[in-house]
Amino acid sequence: MNEFVGKTYAQSLELLADRFGPREALVFREQRFTFRDLKSLADRASARFASLGLHPGDKIALWLPNRPEHIVYWLGASQMGLVTVMLNTRLKQPEMAYQLAQSDSRAVLVPGPDGHRDFLADLAALCPWLADRDGGPSESLPELRHVLCCDPPGDGYPGATDWSAPLPDDRPVPPMETDPDRPALIAYSSGTTALPKGAMITHCLWRKGWDIGIPIDLGPDDCLYMSIPLFGSMATMNGVNQFWVRGGRVVLGEQFETRDFLETVQRERCTAVHLLPPMIHQICALPDLDRYDLSSLRIGFVLSADRGVLDLVATRMGVPGVMTGYGMTETTTVVSRNRWDDPQEARFTTQGRPMPGVELRVVDPASFETMPVGRSGEIWVRGYCVMAGYYKKPEETARVMHGDGWFRTGDLGAFTDDGRLVFKGRLGDGYKTRGFNVSPSEIEMALARHPAVAETAVVGIPDSDQGDIGIAYVIRSEGVAGEEADLLAFLRTQLASYKIPRHVFFVDELPLTAGTGKVQKFRLREDARRRLDRDVAAPDAGSSL
């Protein structure tokens, strides 16, 4: 039975503290926190927010790297009715300004200026009062009242509030939110198309955490190693919560570093890990990988449908429960998942069956008719975990919310005979060449089989003659030769002629969305147009976007 149905943040944290109080919940460097510690710290964080005059419904932004404060202030804000806004630490100043302004954030938490980036300097450029108390209000961020610094801000930012001291325990704890259906978090969409939209997520992520853990038999002895960014939905909605609701432990890394990951998994006996393809390639490229004991790993959550990548985790790393799933920020992440011990073929080729309390449909995007088994269409989702809407974007919300509560994902998929969902790519990613529909994911999977290809992404751009033409972006495998002509010749042995891209551009990196690792294909389309406008018909070896 899922005891988190209808529970708020405060009620969920209270339940965890009562049930698992002295058990370890979080490990960060040499710091170790129990479930009772987390509840106490969250309450003190709530009191600290209340001392600023913040009230339920106000927005508080977190612009922090992976560190315990990120978790504590998220929990403390959301449990008292504030809405936590998660900001990507890789945002450039205009992107940060847009999300702070669009979310109406009243306060933002940042690290001090001694880290890898001076977040305060970026904010001071927009908020004159931060560097000069008499500097006047910010025109671009009129709602922002507080810049809260988790480290000493230094003398250059007198307008910042220094929250580097330990959380005080002598302030009254404010009333807690009691309505589980109110928004508690704003997570901006991954930005693979146009401006990000702020998905409003309710307190349901605690219920979702329990449901996500069912197919993988999560229990109190499980331990997640997590170095993906906390600001991403994978880390919060599909990370810490699913382990904590079972009494499991989370080992938090500041960022991914290959040997630190291996040493930590070995030392802490971690049983599960989130893995992105670049991480997997770095781990498996180590010549001395076998000297590390990874036998405790039972589950590998892999953000890739590439069979070769999944095989690496299963064979080279020796993880038995390699699996993917299907979901997105707007659905509080995963809505379908295989069992961890299902046959490998099912886990590697499908995204599993629907979660409890979630309905999935595959429909014709034009007629809205349900598609038969095996036929592709748009994936629709309905259930308790669908977002409450996009913040202050009613038109965008109306475009994705169909009648009777169905959410239109914009993704292409199909069902197998045994009820498993197969994700086939974004509807918007497909293009049409000479009247034929082309799926970029099909070309990407074919390219990935060439030894010279480490990573790849394919996009279509308009062409006056063909309708659309395909452009393949490729990161070369180290030490393996391969030029554009070689890859195109290889593809001609794998795919129909109309699916062959017009050009292959070699790059050092693909533009990725932090936290999810999704390729930002709108940026690739823009780059391709720029290249072709300059009549660049040959690949730029070693270029980057």
Coordinates of C-alpha atoms in Angstrom, one line a residue:
M1 CA 0.0 0.0 0.0
N2 CA 1.3 3.5 -0.9
E3 CA 1.0 5.5 2.3
F4 CA 2.1 8.7 0.5
V5 CA -1.1 9.0 -1.4
G6 CA -2.5 12.5 -0.5
K7 CA 0.5 13.4 1.6
T8 CA 2.1 16.8 1.5
Y9 CA 5.9 17.5 1.8
A10 CA 5.5 18.1 5.6
Q11 CA 3.4 15.0 6.2
S12 CA 5.8 12.9 4.1
L13 CA 8.9 14.1 5.9
E14 CA 7.2 13.6 9.3
L15 CA 6.3 10.0 8.3
L16 CA 9.9 9.3 7.2
A17 CA 11.4 10.8 10.4
D18 CA 9.0 8.7 12.6
R19 CA 9.6 5.5 10.7
F20 CA 13.3 5.7 9.8
G21 CA 14.6 8.3 12.2
P22 CA 18.1 7.1 13.0
R23 CA 18.8 5.5 9.6
E24 CA 21.1 7.3 7.2
A25 CA 19.3 9.3 4.5
L26 CA 22.0 11.4 2.9
V27 CA 25.8 11.2 2.6
F28 CA 27.8 14.1 1.2
R29 CA 31.6 14.0 1.5
E30 CA 32.2 13.3 5.2
Q31 CA 28.7 14.6 6.2
R32 CA 26.0 12.0 7.1
F33 CA 22.4 12.9 7.8
T34 CA 19.7 10.7 9.3
F35 CA 16.0 11.0 8.4
R36 CA 15.4 12.7 11.7
D37 CA 18.2 15.2 10.8
L38 CA 16.5 16.0 7.5
K39 CA 13.1 16.8 9.1
S40 CA 14.8 19.0 11.7
L41 CA 16.8 20.9 9.2
A42 CA 13.9 21.3 6.9
D43 CA 11.8 22.8 9.7
R44 CA 14.7 25.2 10.6
A45 CA 14.9 26.2 6.9
S46 CA 11.2 26.9 6.9
A47 CA 11.6 29.1 10.0
R48 CA 14.5 31.0 8.2
F49 CA 12.3 31.6 5.2
A50 CA 9.4 32.8 7.3
S51 CA 11.7 35.3 9.0
L52 CA 12.1 37.1 5.6
G53 CA 8.3 37.6 5.5
L54 CA 7.8 35.0 2.8
H55 CA 4.3 33.5 2.6
P56 CA 2.7 30.5 1.0
G57 CA 2.6 30.8 -2.7
D58 CA 5.7 33.0 -2.9
K59 CA 8.5 31.6 -5.2
I60 CA 11.9 30.9 -4.0
A61 CA 14.6 30.0 -6.5
L62 CA 17.5 27.6 -5.9
W63 CA 20.6 28.4 -8.1
L64 CA 22.9 25.9 -6.4
P65 CA 25.3 23.1 -7.3
N66 CA 25.0 19.7 -5.6
R67 CA 25.3 20.2 -1.9
P68 CA 23.1 19.4 1.1
E69 CA 21.8 22.9 1.3
H70 CA 20.1 22.4 -2.0
I71 CA 18.0 19.6 -0.6
V72 CA 17.4 21.2 2.8
Y73 CA 16.1 24.5 1.5
W74 CA 14.0 22.8 -1.2
L75 CA 12.3 20.7 1.4
G76 CA 12.0 23.6 3.9
A77 CA 10.5 25.9 1.3
S78 CA 8.0 23.4 -0.3
Q79 CA 6.8 22.0 3.0
M80 CA 5.6 25.4 4.2
G81 CA 3.8 26.3 1.0
L82 CA 6.5 28.2 -0.8
V83 CA 7.0 27.2 -4.4
T84 CA 10.6 26.1 -5.1
V85 CA 12.0 27.1 -8.5
M86 CA 14.9 24.9 -9.7
L87 CA 17.5 26.9 -11.7
N88 CA 20.1 25.2 -13.9
T89 CA 23.5 26.2 -12.7
R90 CA 24.7 26.3 -16.3
L91 CA 22.3 29.0 -17.3
K92 CA 23.8 32.1 -18.8
Q93 CA 22.8 35.4 -17.4
P94 CA 19.9 36.1 -19.9
E95 CA 18.5 32.6 -19.3
M96 CA 18.7 33.0 -15.6
A97 CA 17.1 36.4 -15.8
Y98 CA 14.2 35.0 -17.9
Q99 CA 13.4 32.2 -15.5
L100 CA 13.7 34.3 -12.3
A101 CA 11.5 37.0 -13.8
Q102 CA 9.0 34.6 -15.4
S103 CA 8.6 32.6 -12.2
D104 CA 8.1 35.9 -10.1
S105 CA 10.8 34.6 -7.7
R106 CA 11.0 36.7 -4.5
A107 CA 14.3 35.2 -3.3
V108 CA 17.1 33.2 -4.8
L109 CA 19.7 31.1 -3.0
V110 CA 23.2 31.0 -4.5
P111 CA 26.7 29.8 -3.5
G112 CA 29.5 32.2 -2.6
P113 CA 31.9 33.8 -5.1
D114 CA 34.7 31.3 -4.5
G115 CA 33.3 28.5 -6.5
H116 CA 33.7 27.6 -10.2
R117 CA 31.5 30.6 -11.0
D118 CA 30.5 33.9 -9.4
F119 CA 26.7 33.6 -9.3
L120 CA 26.5 36.8 -7.3
A121 CA 28.3 38.8 -10.1
D122 CA 25.7 37.6 -12.6
L123 CA 22.9 38.7 -10.3
A124 CA 24.6 42.0 -9.4
A125 CA 24.6 43.0 -13.1
L126 CA 20.8 42.8 -13.0
C127 CA 20.2 44.0 -9.4
P128 CA 22.1 47.3 -8.6
W129 CA 21.1 47.0 -5.0
L130 CA 23.2 43.8 -4.6
A131 CA 26.5 45.6 -5.0
D132 CA 25.3 48.9 -3.7
R133 CA 22.5 49.1 -1.1
D134 CA 21.5 52.5 -2.6
G135 CA 21.6 51.1 -6.2
G136 CA 17.9 51.1 -6.7
P137 CA 15.5 48.3 -7.8
S138 CA 16.1 45.9 -10.6
E139 CA 14.2 46.7 -13.8
S140 CA 14.5 43.2 -15.1
L141 CA 13.8 41.4 -11.8
P142 CA 11.2 43.6 -10.1
E143 CA 9.8 40.9 -7.8
L144 CA 13.2 39.8 -6.5
R145 CA 13.7 41.0 -2.9
H146 CA 16.4 38.7 -1.4
V147 CA 19.7 37.2 -2.6
L148 CA 20.6 34.6 -0.1
C149 CA 24.2 33.3 0.0
C150 CA 25.0 29.9 1.4
D151 CA 28.7 30.9 1.8
P152 CA 30.1 34.3 3.0
P153 CA 29.3 36.7 0.1
G154 CA 32.4 38.9 0.7
D155 CA 32.6 42.7 0.8
G156 CA 31.6 43.2 -2.8
Y157 CA 27.9 42.3 -2.3
P158 CA 26.5 44.2 0.7
G159 CA 23.0 43.7 -0.5
A160 CA 23.3 39.9 -0.2
T161 CA 22.0 38.1 2.9
D162 CA 24.7 35.9 4.5
W163 CA 23.1 32.5 5.2
S164 CA 26.5 30.7 5.7
A165 CA 26.0 30.2 9.4
P166 CA 24.3 27.0 10.6
L167 CA 20.5 27.0 10.5
P168 CA 19.2 28.6 13.7
D169 CA 17.1 26.5 16.0
D170 CA 15.5 29.3 18.0
R171 CA 13.0 30.6 15.5
P172 CA 9.3 29.6 15.4
V173 CA 8.5 27.1 12.7
P174 CA 5.7 28.4 10.5
P175 CA 2.5 26.5 9.7
M176 CA 2.9 23.8 7.1
E177 CA 1.1 23.4 3.8
T178 CA -1.9 21.0 4.1
D179 CA -3.2 20.9 0.5
P180 CA -1.3 18.2 -1.5
D181 CA -2.8 19.5 -4.8
R182 CA -1.1 22.9 -4.6
P183 CA 2.0 23.6 -6.6
A184 CA 5.2 23.0 -4.6
L185 CA 7.9 23.1 -7.3
I186 CA 8.4 24.8 -10.6
A187 CA 10.7 22.8 -12.9
Y188 CA 11.6 24.4 -16.3
S189 CA 11.2 22.2 -19.3
S190 CA 14.3 20.8 -20.7
G191 CA 14.5 23.5 -23.4
T192 CA 14.8 21.3 -26.5
T193 CA 12.4 23.7 -28.2
A194 CA 12.2 27.5 -27.8
L195 CA 11.9 29.2 -24.4
P196 CA 11.6 26.9 -21.3
K197 CA 8.2 26.6 -19.7
G198 CA 7.8 26.3 -15.9
A199 CA 6.0 23.0 -15.1
M200 CA 4.1 23.3 -11.8
I201 CA 4.5 20.1 -9.8
T202 CA 2.4 19.4 -6.8
H203 CA 3.2 17.4 -3.6
C204 CA 2.4 14.2 -5.5
L205 CA 6.1 13.5 -6.1
W206 CA 6.2 11.7 -2.7
R207 CA 3.4 9.3 -3.9
K208 CA 5.3 9.0 -7.2
G209 CA 8.5 8.1 -5.5
W210 CA 6.8 5.0 -4.0
D211 CA 5.2 4.0 -7.3
I212 CA 8.5 4.3 -9.2
G213 CA 10.2 2.0 -6.7
I214 CA 7.7 -0.9 -7.2
P215 CA 9.1 -2.4 -10.4
I216 CA 12.7 -2.4 -9.0
D217 CA 11.9 -3.8 -5.6
L218 CA 13.4 -0.9 -3.7
G219 CA 13.9 -1.4 0.0
P220 CA 15.6 0.1 3.0
D221 CA 18.9 -1.5 2.2
D222 CA 19.2 0.1 -1.2
C223 CA 21.5 3.0 -1.8
L224 CA 21.6 5.5 -4.7
Y225 CA 24.8 7.1 -5.9
M226 CA 23.8 10.4 -7.6
S227 CA 26.0 13.0 -9.2
I228 CA 23.5 14.2 -11.8
P229 CA 22.5 17.8 -10.9
L230 CA 19.9 18.3 -8.2
F231 CA 18.1 21.0 -10.2
G232 CA 17.0 18.4 -12.7
S233 CA 13.8 16.4 -12.4
M234 CA 15.7 13.1 -12.7
A235 CA 17.5 13.9 -9.4
T236 CA 14.6 15.2 -7.3
M237 CA 11.4 13.5 -8.7
N238 CA 13.1 10.3 -9.9
G239 CA 16.0 10.3 -7.5
V240 CA 16.1 11.0 -3.8
N241 CA 12.4 10.6 -3.3
Q242 CA 12.0 7.0 -4.6
F243 CA 14.8 5.9 -2.2
W244 CA 13.8 7.9 0.8
V245 CA 10.2 6.7 0.9
R246 CA 11.5 3.2 1.3
G247 CA 14.1 4.1 4.0
G248 CA 17.0 3.9 1.5
R249 CA 20.1 6.0 1.4
V250 CA 21.3 8.6 -1.1
V251 CA 25.1 9.3 -1.6
L252 CA 25.4 12.7 -3.3
G253 CA 28.3 13.6 -5.5
E254 CA 29.1 17.2 -6.4
Q255 CA 29.6 16.3 -10.0
F256 CA 30.6 13.2 -12.0
E257 CA 34.2 12.3 -11.9
T258 CA 35.0 8.8 -13.1
R259 CA 37.3 7.5 -10.4
D260 CA 35.5 9.3 -7.6
F261 CA 32.3 7.5 -8.8
L262 CA 34.0 4.1 -8.8
E263 CA 35.6 4.6 -5.4
T264 CA 32.4 5.8 -3.8
V265 CA 30.2 3.0 -5.2
Q266 CA 32.8 0.5 -3.9
R267 CA 33.1 2.2 -0.4
E268 CA 29.4 2.9 0.2
R269 CA 28.2 -0.3 -1.4
C270 CA 25.7 1.6 -3.6
T271 CA 23.0 -0.5 -5.3
A272 CA 21.8 1.9 -7.9
V273 CA 23.0 4.7 -10.1
H274 CA 21.8 7.2 -12.7
L275 CA 23.9 7.1 -15.8
L276 CA 24.1 9.3 -18.9
P277 CA 26.0 8.0 -22.0
P278 CA 29.0 10.3 -21.5
M279 CA 29.5 8.9 -18.0
I280 CA 29.2 5.3 -19.3
H281 CA 31.8 5.9 -22.0
Q282 CA 34.3 7.4 -19.5
I283 CA 33.8 4.6 -17.0
C284 CA 34.1 1.8 -19.6
A285 CA 37.2 3.4 -21.2
L286 CA 39.3 2.9 -18.1
P287 CA 41.8 0.2 -18.7
D288 CA 41.8 -0.7 -15.0
L289 CA 38.1 -0.7 -14.4
D290 CA 38.2 -4.4 -13.3
R291 CA 40.1 -3.4 -10.1
Y292 CA 37.0 -1.7 -8.7
D293 CA 34.4 -3.8 -7.0
L294 CA 31.0 -2.8 -8.5
S295 CA 29.3 -6.0 -7.4
S296 CA 26.9 -4.1 -5.1
L297 CA 25.3 -2.4 -8.1
R298 CA 21.9 -3.9 -8.9
I299 CA 20.1 -1.1 -10.8
G300 CA 21.4 1.2 -13.6
F301 CA 19.0 3.9 -14.6
V302 CA 20.3 4.7 -18.1
L303 CA 19.1 7.8 -20.0
S304 CA 19.6 6.2 -23.4
A305 CA 17.7 3.9 -25.8
D306 CA 21.0 2.9 -27.5
R307 CA 21.4 -0.8 -27.3
G308 CA 25.2 -0.5 -27.4
V309 CA 25.2 1.9 -24.4
L310 CA 22.9 -0.4 -22.4
D311 CA 25.1 -3.4 -23.2
L312 CA 28.1 -1.6 -21.9
V313 CA 26.5 -1.1 -18.5
A314 CA 25.4 -4.7 -18.4
T315 CA 28.6 -6.4 -19.6
R316 CA 31.5 -4.0 -18.9
M317 CA 30.1 -2.7 -15.6
G318 CA 28.3 -5.9 -14.7
V319 CA 25.0 -4.3 -13.6
P320 CA 22.2 -6.9 -13.8
G321 CA 19.2 -4.5 -13.7
V322 CA 20.0 -2.1 -16.6
M323 CA 16.8 -0.3 -17.5
T324 CA 15.3 2.8 -19.1
G325 CA 11.8 4.2 -18.7
Y326 CA 9.6 6.8 -20.2
G327 CA 8.5 10.1 -18.7
M328 CA 9.2 13.9 -18.7
T329 CA 9.2 16.8 -16.3
E330 CA 5.5 17.5 -16.9
T331 CA 4.6 14.0 -15.8
T332 CA 6.8 14.1 -12.6
T333 CA 9.2 12.0 -14.6
V334 CA 8.7 8.2 -15.2
V335 CA 5.2 7.0 -16.1
S336 CA 6.3 3.6 -17.5
R337 CA 9.0 1.2 -16.5
N338 CA 10.0 -2.4 -16.8
R339 CA 10.7 -4.6 -13.9
W340 CA 14.5 -4.7 -13.1
D341 CA 14.5 -8.5 -13.5
D342 CA 12.5 -8.6 -16.8
P343 CA 14.2 -10.4 -19.7
Q344 CA 17.0 -8.2 -21.1
E345 CA 15.4 -8.0 -24.5
A346 CA 12.3 -6.3 -23.0
R347 CA 14.3 -3.9 -20.9
F348 CA 16.6 -2.9 -23.7
T349 CA 13.9 -2.4 -26.4
T350 CA 10.9 -1.0 -24.5
Q351 CA 10.2 1.5 -21.8
G352 CA 7.9 -0.8 -19.9
R353 CA 4.3 -0.8 -18.6
P354 CA 2.4 2.1 -17.1
M355 CA 2.9 3.0 -13.4
P356 CA 0.1 2.6 -10.8
G357 CA -2.4 5.4 -11.1
V358 CA -1.2 6.4 -14.6
E359 CA -3.0 5.8 -17.9
L360 CA -1.2 5.8 -21.3
R361 CA -2.6 6.1 -24.8
V362 CA -1.0 6.2 -28.2
V363 CA -3.2 8.3 -30.6
D364 CA -3.2 9.6 -34.1
P365 CA -2.0 13.2 -33.5
A366 CA -4.4 14.5 -36.2
S367 CA -7.6 12.5 -35.5
F368 CA -7.0 11.7 -31.8
E369 CA -8.1 8.1 -32.5
T370 CA -6.4 5.4 -30.5
M371 CA -3.8 3.6 -32.5
P372 CA -3.8 -0.2 -32.6
V373 CA -1.0 -2.2 -31.0
G374 CA 2.2 -1.9 -33.0
R375 CA 1.2 1.3 -34.8
S376 CA 3.0 4.6 -33.9
G377 CA 1.3 7.7 -32.6
E378 CA 1.5 10.4 -30.0
I379 CA 1.9 9.3 -26.4
W380 CA -0.7 10.7 -24.1
V381 CA -0.6 10.5 -20.3
R382 CA -3.4 10.9 -17.7
G383 CA -3.1 10.5 -13.9
Y384 CA -2.3 12.1 -10.6
C385 CA 1.3 12.9 -11.6
V386 CA 0.6 15.2 -14.5
M387 CA 1.6 18.8 -13.9
A388 CA -0.8 21.5 -12.7
G389 CA 0.1 23.5 -15.8
Y390 CA 2.8 25.8 -17.1
Y391 CA 3.3 28.8 -14.8
K392 CA 1.7 31.9 -16.3
K393 CA 1.5 30.3 -19.7
P394 CA -2.2 29.5 -20.3
E395 CA -2.0 29.1 -24.0
E396 CA 0.9 26.7 -23.9
T397 CA -0.9 24.8 -21.2
A398 CA -4.1 24.6 -23.3
R399 CA -2.1 23.2 -26.2
V400 CA -0.8 20.2 -24.3
M401 CA -3.8 19.5 -22.0
H402 CA -6.6 17.7 -23.9
G403 CA -10.1 17.0 -22.6
D404 CA -10.6 14.7 -19.6
G405 CA -7.1 15.4 -18.2
W406 CA -5.0 13.9 -21.0
F407 CA -1.6 15.4 -21.4
R408 CA -0.1 15.5 -24.9
T409 CA 3.6 14.7 -24.6
G410 CA 4.6 15.5 -28.2
D411 CA 6.5 12.1 -28.2
L412 CA 6.1 9.3 -30.7
G413 CA 5.5 5.8 -29.4
A414 CA 3.8 2.5 -29.8
F415 CA 2.6 -0.4 -27.6
T416 CA 3.8 -4.0 -27.9
D417 CA 1.5 -7.0 -27.8
D418 CA 2.2 -7.5 -24.1
G419 CA 1.4 -3.8 -23.2
R420 CA 4.9 -2.3 -23.1
L421 CA 5.5 1.2 -24.4
V422 CA 8.2 1.8 -27.0
F423 CA 9.5 5.3 -27.3
K424 CA 10.3 6.3 -30.9
G425 CA 11.4 9.9 -30.6
R426 CA 9.9 13.4 -30.6
L427 CA 7.1 14.1 -33.1
G428 CA 8.8 17.4 -33.8
D429 CA 12.1 15.6 -34.5
G430 CA 10.9 13.8 -37.6
Y431 CA 11.2 15.3 -41.0
K432 CA 10.1 14.6 -44.6
T433 CA 12.5 14.1 -47.5
R434 CA 11.1 13.7 -51.0
G435 CA 7.7 12.9 -49.5
F436 CA 9.0 10.2 -47.2
N437 CA 8.9 10.4 -43.4
V438 CA 12.3 10.1 -41.7
S439 CA 13.0 9.3 -38.1
P440 CA 16.2 10.8 -36.8
S441 CA 16.4 8.2 -34.0
E442 CA 16.6 5.4 -36.6
I443 CA 19.6 7.1 -38.3
E444 CA 21.2 7.8 -35.0
M445 CA 21.0 4.1 -34.0
A446 CA 22.5 3.1 -37.3
L447 CA 25.4 5.6 -37.0
A448 CA 26.1 4.5 -33.5
R449 CA 27.0 1.1 -34.9
H450 CA 30.0 2.5 -36.7
P451 CA 33.2 2.3 -34.7
A452 CA 34.2 5.8 -35.5
V453 CA 31.1 7.3 -33.8
A454 CA 31.1 7.9 -30.1
E455 CA 27.9 10.0 -30.0
T456 CA 25.6 11.4 -32.6
A457 CA 22.4 13.4 -33.2
V458 CA 20.5 13.9 -36.4
V459 CA 18.2 16.8 -37.3
G460 CA 16.2 17.8 -40.4
I461 CA 16.3 21.3 -41.9
P462 CA 14.3 22.8 -44.7
D463 CA 15.5 22.4 -48.3
S464 CA 13.9 24.0 -51.3
D465 CA 14.4 20.9 -53.5
Q466 CA 13.9 17.9 -51.1
G467 CA 11.5 19.4 -48.6
D468 CA 13.9 18.6 -45.8
I469 CA 17.4 17.2 -45.6
G470 CA 19.1 15.4 -42.8
I471 CA 22.2 16.7 -41.0
A472 CA 24.1 14.3 -38.8
Y473 CA 26.3 15.6 -35.9
V474 CA 29.0 13.2 -34.8
I475 CA 31.5 13.1 -32.0
R476 CA 34.4 10.9 -33.1
S477 CA 35.5 7.8 -31.2
E478 CA 39.0 8.3 -29.9
G479 CA 41.6 6.7 -32.0
V480 CA 39.3 5.5 -34.7
A481 CA 39.4 6.9 -38.2
G482 CA 36.3 7.9 -40.1
E483 CA 35.4 10.8 -42.3
E484 CA 32.1 12.0 -43.8
A485 CA 32.3 9.8 -46.8
D486 CA 33.0 6.7 -44.7
L487 CA 30.0 7.3 -42.5
L488 CA 27.6 8.0 -45.4
A489 CA 28.9 4.9 -47.3
F490 CA 28.2 2.9 -44.1
L491 CA 24.7 4.3 -43.8
R492 CA 23.9 3.3 -47.4
T493 CA 24.4 -0.3 -46.3
Q494 CA 22.0 0.2 -43.4
L495 CA 19.2 2.5 -44.5
A496 CA 17.0 3.4 -47.5
S497 CA 18.5 6.0 -49.7
Y498 CA 16.0 8.7 -48.6
K499 CA 17.1 8.4 -45.0
I500 CA 20.8 9.2 -45.7
P501 CA 21.8 12.6 -44.3
R502 CA 23.0 15.2 -46.7
H503 CA 25.9 16.2 -44.5
V504 CA 27.9 14.9 -41.5
F505 CA 29.4 17.6 -39.2
F506 CA 32.0 16.5 -36.7
V507 CA 32.0 18.3 -33.4
D508 CA 33.7 18.0 -30.0
E509 CA 30.5 18.1 -28.1
L510 CA 26.7 18.1 -28.5
P511 CA 24.6 20.8 -26.8
L512 CA 23.0 19.0 -23.9
T513 CA 20.4 20.0 -21.3
A514 CA 22.0 19.7 -17.9
G515 CA 20.4 17.2 -15.6
T516 CA 18.6 15.2 -18.3
G517 CA 21.4 14.9 -20.9
K518 CA 18.9 15.6 -23.7
V519 CA 20.4 16.9 -26.9
Q520 CA 19.1 20.4 -27.7
K521 CA 18.2 19.8 -31.3
F522 CA 16.9 23.3 -31.9
R523 CA 20.5 24.5 -31.4
L524 CA 21.7 21.9 -33.9
R525 CA 19.2 23.1 -36.4
E526 CA 20.3 26.7 -35.9
D527 CA 23.9 25.6 -36.3
A528 CA 23.2 23.7 -39.4
R529 CA 21.5 26.6 -41.0
R530 CA 24.4 28.9 -40.2
R531 CA 26.9 26.4 -41.7
L532 CA 25.0 25.9 -44.9
D533 CA 24.3 29.6 -45.2
R534 CA 28.1 30.0 -45.2
D535 CA 28.3 27.3 -47.9
V536 CA 30.1 25.0 -45.6
A537 CA 29.6 21.7 -47.3
A538 CA 32.4 19.8 -45.7
P539 CA 32.7 18.8 -42.0
D540 CA 34.7 21.0 -39.6
A541 CA 37.0 18.6 -37.8
G542 CA 37.1 19.2 -34.1
S543 CA 34.6 22.1 -34.1
S544 CA 32.2 22.7 -31.3
L545 CA 28.9 24.4 -31.0

